[in-house]
Amino acid sequence: MSHKKNTQSKAQQKTYYELLSLMLLKRKFPDIYSDLEYVGGNHTPDLETPNHSIGVEVTCAFKKEHMERQAFFDEYAGKKYSAIPTKVHERLYKCGKVFGNNNETASMLIDNGFYDSRLNNDEQENLVKECISKKIEKLNSNISYSKNDSQELFIFLQENLPFKVIEKIYKFVCHLQLEKSGFNKIYISSKDYSSFYRLYELNPRALDSMLRGPCEHDTTDIIASCRKLVIERLNKNG
């Protein structure tokens, strides 16, 4: 993949997860996030309400190889299978499951591929902690970070984690934010089945300091809408 195409794919992937987090929050908490909007570009945080009551930064705790393969796949997602070069077919199958109407449209179940870049629980836990630490540092640096009444963080996982590991991450966040200003809420989400997303809510700033979840949602319609919006934005900007 050329440098230009790789950059475009990464930007497309970033936009996809930002829009996906927006739609998941609106689906799960419509009363809280009804006014939340996608900001995009280099703006931080990625999602905000117009009155700056809420700002949500979005990130992915993925292995580098996983991100690279996802970016490669996204270059062909949505294209007619017959329009994709034959030499690419084998690599697409290795990236994940290619399916659709009579194999005419390339699409992928993220949790159904990348077997040689999978993470064990310890690796995924460490990636999440690293993401949280970096985002808290960024929040405290005040560099290009828009002020909001409630600063929040949304993290996508590469792998599902058992509840006991989520609890460990929650305790890590509570301890970390004793010393530094941090996020009011942190959402952790992972894809459980082909179209189900599991969502945890970490609320270290609450008076009773709480961890909620998991809740699961069939997001078939959301995923389809996200991909459509990303393609539309790419075509508009390209």
Tab-separated table of C-alpha atoms in Angstrom:
chain	number	residue	atom	x	y	z
A	1	MET	CA	0.000	0.000	0.000
A	2	SER	CA	1.365	3.453	-0.930
A	3	HIS	CA	2.096	6.027	1.776
A	4	LYS	CA	-0.786	8.205	0.533
A	5	LYS	CA	-3.257	5.308	0.573
A	6	ASN	CA	-2.032	4.167	3.997
A	7	THR	CA	-2.548	7.676	5.398
A	8	GLN	CA	-6.047	7.817	3.889
A	9	SER	CA	-6.905	4.383	5.327
A	10	LYS	CA	-5.753	5.381	8.810
A	11	ALA	CA	-7.791	8.583	8.627
A	12	GLN	CA	-10.793	6.581	7.440
A	13	GLN	CA	-10.334	4.100	10.289
A	14	LYS	CA	-10.055	6.904	12.866
A	15	THR	CA	-13.251	8.511	11.568
A	16	TYR	CA	-15.054	5.161	11.636
A	17	TYR	CA	-14.396	4.543	15.338
A	18	GLU	CA	-15.200	8.146	16.285
A	19	LEU	CA	-18.580	7.909	14.542
A	20	LEU	CA	-19.173	4.428	15.981
A	21	SER	CA	-18.588	5.665	19.543
A	22	LEU	CA	-20.970	8.578	18.918
A	23	MET	CA	-23.719	6.237	17.698
A	24	LEU	CA	-23.176	3.752	20.537
A	25	LEU	CA	-23.456	6.487	23.168
A	26	LYS	CA	-26.590	7.918	21.570
A	27	ARG	CA	-28.113	4.426	21.395
A	28	LYS	CA	-27.323	3.520	25.012
A	29	PHE	CA	-27.759	6.929	26.700
A	30	PRO	CA	-30.101	9.035	24.504
A	31	ASP	CA	-31.019	11.426	27.330
A	32	ILE	CA	-27.376	12.241	28.089
A	33	TYR	CA	-25.827	12.332	24.614
A	34	SER	CA	-28.672	13.574	22.394
A	35	ASP	CA	-26.735	16.784	21.613
A	36	LEU	CA	-23.315	15.165	21.239
A	37	GLU	CA	-21.735	15.824	17.829
A	38	TYR	CA	-18.830	14.549	15.763
A	39	VAL	CA	-16.182	17.271	15.471
A	40	GLY	CA	-13.529	15.479	13.416
A	41	GLY	CA	-10.256	16.735	12.021
A	42	ASN	CA	-7.476	17.493	14.497
A	43	HIS	CA	-9.885	18.799	17.113
A	44	THR	CA	-9.573	17.393	20.636
A	45	PRO	CA	-11.754	15.882	21.969
A	46	ASP	CA	-13.324	14.106	18.988
A	47	LEU	CA	-16.954	14.484	20.113
A	48	GLU	CA	-18.547	17.491	21.813
A	49	THR	CA	-21.858	19.081	22.671
A	50	PRO	CA	-22.350	22.617	21.268
A	51	ASN	CA	-22.535	24.117	24.776
A	52	HIS	CA	-19.352	22.280	25.873
A	53	SER	CA	-21.133	20.385	28.627
A	54	ILE	CA	-19.590	17.101	27.393
A	55	GLY	CA	-16.463	16.238	25.425
A	56	VAL	CA	-15.482	12.676	24.479
A	57	GLU	CA	-12.030	11.644	23.273
A	58	VAL	CA	-11.997	8.373	21.273
A	59	THR	CA	-9.126	5.891	20.995
A	60	CYS	CA	-8.396	2.237	20.186
A	61	ALA	CA	-6.356	-0.181	22.322
A	62	PHE	CA	-5.308	-2.300	19.346
A	63	LYS	CA	-2.086	-4.088	18.495
A	64	LYS	CA	-0.137	-2.313	15.728
A	65	GLU	CA	-0.448	-5.271	13.339
A	66	HIS	CA	-4.198	-5.318	13.897
A	67	MET	CA	-4.463	-1.628	12.989
A	68	GLU	CA	-2.356	-2.113	9.857
A	69	ARG	CA	-4.459	-5.026	8.633
A	70	GLN	CA	-7.659	-3.173	9.402
A	71	ALA	CA	-6.384	-0.211	7.375
A	72	PHE	CA	-5.548	-2.560	4.482
A	73	PHE	CA	-9.005	-4.088	4.608
A	74	ASP	CA	-10.751	-0.712	4.775
A	75	GLU	CA	-9.166	0.181	1.432
A	76	TYR	CA	-11.418	-2.458	-0.178
A	77	ALA	CA	-14.431	-2.471	2.149
A	78	GLY	CA	-17.668	-1.804	0.314
A	79	LYS	CA	-16.269	-2.551	-3.133
A	80	LYS	CA	-17.674	-5.214	-5.424
A	81	TYR	CA	-15.810	-8.470	-4.918
A	82	SER	CA	-15.414	-8.808	-8.700
A	83	ALA	CA	-13.803	-5.348	-8.833
A	84	ILE	CA	-11.054	-6.272	-6.344
A	85	PRO	CA	-7.804	-7.546	-7.956
A	86	THR	CA	-7.457	-11.333	-7.747
A	87	LYS	CA	-4.028	-11.052	-6.084
A	88	VAL	CA	-5.670	-9.177	-3.198
A	89	HIS	CA	-8.312	-11.844	-2.498
A	90	GLU	CA	-6.011	-14.183	-0.566
A	91	ARG	CA	-4.685	-11.405	1.646
A	92	LEU	CA	-8.227	-10.194	2.326
A	93	TYR	CA	-9.228	-13.671	3.476
A	94	LYS	CA	-6.225	-13.717	5.822
A	95	CYS	CA	-7.307	-10.354	7.249
A	96	GLY	CA	-10.773	-11.558	8.115
A	97	LYS	CA	-13.945	-13.104	6.839
A	98	VAL	CA	-15.030	-11.756	3.464
A	99	PHE	CA	-18.742	-12.104	2.911
A	100	GLY	CA	-21.811	-10.426	1.468
A	101	ASN	CA	-24.457	-11.059	-1.144
A	102	ASN	CA	-22.923	-13.841	-3.244
A	103	ASN	CA	-19.501	-12.561	-2.227
A	104	GLU	CA	-20.149	-9.374	-4.154
A	105	THR	CA	-19.335	-6.972	-1.328
A	106	ALA	CA	-16.237	-7.152	0.857
A	107	SER	CA	-17.002	-6.837	4.532
A	108	MET	CA	-15.423	-8.168	7.699
A	109	LEU	CA	-16.151	-9.445	11.171
A	110	ILE	CA	-13.307	-7.882	13.141
A	111	ASP	CA	-13.424	-10.587	15.817
A	112	ASN	CA	-13.280	-13.345	13.212
A	113	GLY	CA	-9.785	-12.713	11.864
A	114	PHE	CA	-6.272	-11.589	12.664
A	115	TYR	CA	-5.521	-14.843	14.476
A	116	ASP	CA	-1.753	-14.273	14.438
A	117	SER	CA	-2.107	-10.810	15.965
A	118	ARG	CA	-4.436	-11.751	18.823
A	119	LEU	CA	-3.848	-10.443	22.340
A	120	ASN	CA	-4.049	-12.337	25.607
A	121	ASN	CA	-5.752	-10.722	28.625
A	122	ASP	CA	-2.537	-9.305	30.080
A	123	GLU	CA	-1.509	-7.745	26.762
A	124	GLN	CA	-4.931	-6.179	26.214
A	125	GLU	CA	-5.048	-4.914	29.814
A	126	ASN	CA	-1.629	-3.285	29.445
A	127	LEU	CA	-2.633	-1.641	26.159
A	128	VAL	CA	-5.743	-0.167	27.790
A	129	LYS	CA	-3.760	1.166	30.756
A	130	GLU	CA	-1.209	2.678	28.383
A	131	CYS	CA	-3.987	4.387	26.395
A	132	ILE	CA	-5.580	5.796	29.542
A	133	SER	CA	-2.261	7.082	30.911
A	134	LYS	CA	-1.402	8.838	27.635
A	135	LYS	CA	-4.843	10.421	27.323
A	136	ILE	CA	-4.737	11.692	30.926
A	137	GLU	CA	-1.311	13.220	30.245
A	138	LYS	CA	-2.726	14.883	27.125
A	139	LEU	CA	-5.732	16.169	29.077
A	140	ASN	CA	-3.479	17.650	31.765
A	141	SER	CA	-1.124	19.249	29.242
A	142	ASN	CA	-3.961	21.533	28.062
A	143	ILE	CA	-2.435	21.540	24.572
A	144	SER	CA	-5.216	22.010	22.015
A	145	TYR	CA	-7.702	20.337	24.378
A	146	SER	CA	-11.112	21.999	24.328
A	147	LYS	CA	-12.615	22.770	27.755
A	148	ASN	CA	-15.789	20.856	28.643
A	149	ASP	CA	-17.716	20.477	31.880
A	150	SER	CA	-17.457	16.687	31.649
A	151	GLN	CA	-14.312	15.345	29.979
A	152	GLU	CA	-14.812	11.723	28.921
A	153	LEU	CA	-12.900	8.946	27.184
A	154	PHE	CA	-14.126	6.120	24.936
A	155	ILE	CA	-11.796	3.144	24.333
A	156	PHE	CA	-12.331	0.337	21.819
A	157	LEU	CA	-10.705	-3.001	22.681
A	158	GLN	CA	-9.224	-5.426	20.184
A	159	GLU	CA	-10.208	-8.385	22.383
A	160	ASN	CA	-12.974	-8.986	24.896
A	161	LEU	CA	-11.852	-8.906	28.517
A	162	PRO	CA	-13.406	-10.748	31.477
A	163	PHE	CA	-15.080	-8.588	34.109
A	164	LYS	CA	-12.314	-9.209	36.658
A	165	VAL	CA	-9.800	-7.548	34.305
A	166	ILE	CA	-12.139	-4.591	33.742
A	167	GLU	CA	-12.267	-4.250	37.526
A	168	LYS	CA	-8.455	-4.119	37.631
A	169	ILE	CA	-8.463	-1.375	35.001
A	170	TYR	CA	-11.070	0.535	36.989
A	171	LYS	CA	-8.942	0.397	40.159
A	172	PHE	CA	-5.933	1.537	38.099
A	173	VAL	CA	-7.899	4.569	36.855
A	174	CYS	CA	-9.124	5.502	40.341
A	175	HIS	CA	-5.575	5.349	41.695
A	176	LEU	CA	-4.116	7.281	38.755
A	177	GLN	CA	-6.676	10.064	39.052
A	178	LEU	CA	-5.978	10.556	42.757
A	179	GLU	CA	-2.793	12.344	41.714
A	180	LYS	CA	-3.868	13.977	38.447
A	181	SER	CA	-6.891	15.618	36.965
A	182	GLY	CA	-8.581	13.024	34.784
A	183	PHE	CA	-11.752	11.960	33.029
A	184	ASN	CA	-15.222	12.132	34.541
A	185	LYS	CA	-16.218	8.963	32.693
A	186	ILE	CA	-14.398	6.280	30.715
A	187	TYR	CA	-16.237	3.888	28.400
A	188	ILE	CA	-14.635	0.598	27.363
A	189	SER	CA	-16.175	-1.249	24.446
A	190	SER	CA	-15.432	-4.467	22.566
A	191	LYS	CA	-17.079	-6.443	19.801
A	192	ASP	CA	-18.555	-9.612	21.262
A	193	TYR	CA	-20.255	-11.242	18.300
A	194	SER	CA	-20.547	-10.365	14.631
A	195	SER	CA	-22.695	-7.320	15.353
A	196	PHE	CA	-22.829	-7.040	19.151
A	197	TYR	CA	-20.828	-4.479	21.113
A	198	ARG	CA	-20.182	-4.878	24.826
A	199	LEU	CA	-19.973	-1.619	26.785
A	200	TYR	CA	-18.594	-0.837	30.267
A	201	GLU	CA	-18.892	2.519	32.031
A	202	LEU	CA	-16.149	3.559	34.473
A	203	ASN	CA	-17.146	6.538	36.582
A	204	PRO	CA	-14.202	7.280	38.906
A	205	ARG	CA	-15.446	10.790	39.716
A	206	ALA	CA	-18.826	9.684	41.086
A	207	LEU	CA	-19.392	10.029	44.831
A	208	ASP	CA	-19.850	6.278	45.124
A	209	SER	CA	-17.089	5.622	42.547
A	210	MET	CA	-18.788	3.094	40.314
A	211	LEU	CA	-18.252	0.591	37.526
A	212	ARG	CA	-21.237	-0.365	35.357
A	213	GLY	CA	-21.636	-3.082	32.766
A	214	PRO	CA	-21.392	-4.919	30.656
A	215	CYS	CA	-24.395	-4.126	28.489
A	216	GLU	CA	-24.683	-5.572	24.996
A	217	HIS	CA	-26.334	-4.138	21.911
A	218	ASP	CA	-26.991	-5.455	18.426
A	219	THR	CA	-25.335	-2.760	16.341
A	220	THR	CA	-25.837	-4.132	12.821
A	221	ASP	CA	-27.596	-0.929	11.745
A	222	ILE	CA	-25.019	1.304	13.455
A	223	ILE	CA	-22.048	-0.428	11.812
A	224	ALA	CA	-23.663	-0.131	8.379
A	225	SER	CA	-24.429	3.566	8.975
A	226	CYS	CA	-20.858	4.251	10.120
A	227	ARG	CA	-19.287	2.686	7.056
A	228	LYS	CA	-21.659	4.617	4.796
A	229	LEU	CA	-20.885	7.929	6.530
A	230	VAL	CA	-17.121	7.339	6.371
A	231	ILE	CA	-17.258	6.600	2.645
A	232	GLU	CA	-19.424	9.683	2.038
A	233	ARG	CA	-16.991	11.900	3.977
A	234	LEU	CA	-14.008	10.375	2.156
A	235	ASN	CA	-15.590	11.030	-1.246
A	236	LYS	CA	-16.538	14.569	-0.218
A	237	ASN	CA	-13.003	15.382	0.948
A	238	GLY	CA	-11.251	13.430	-1.781
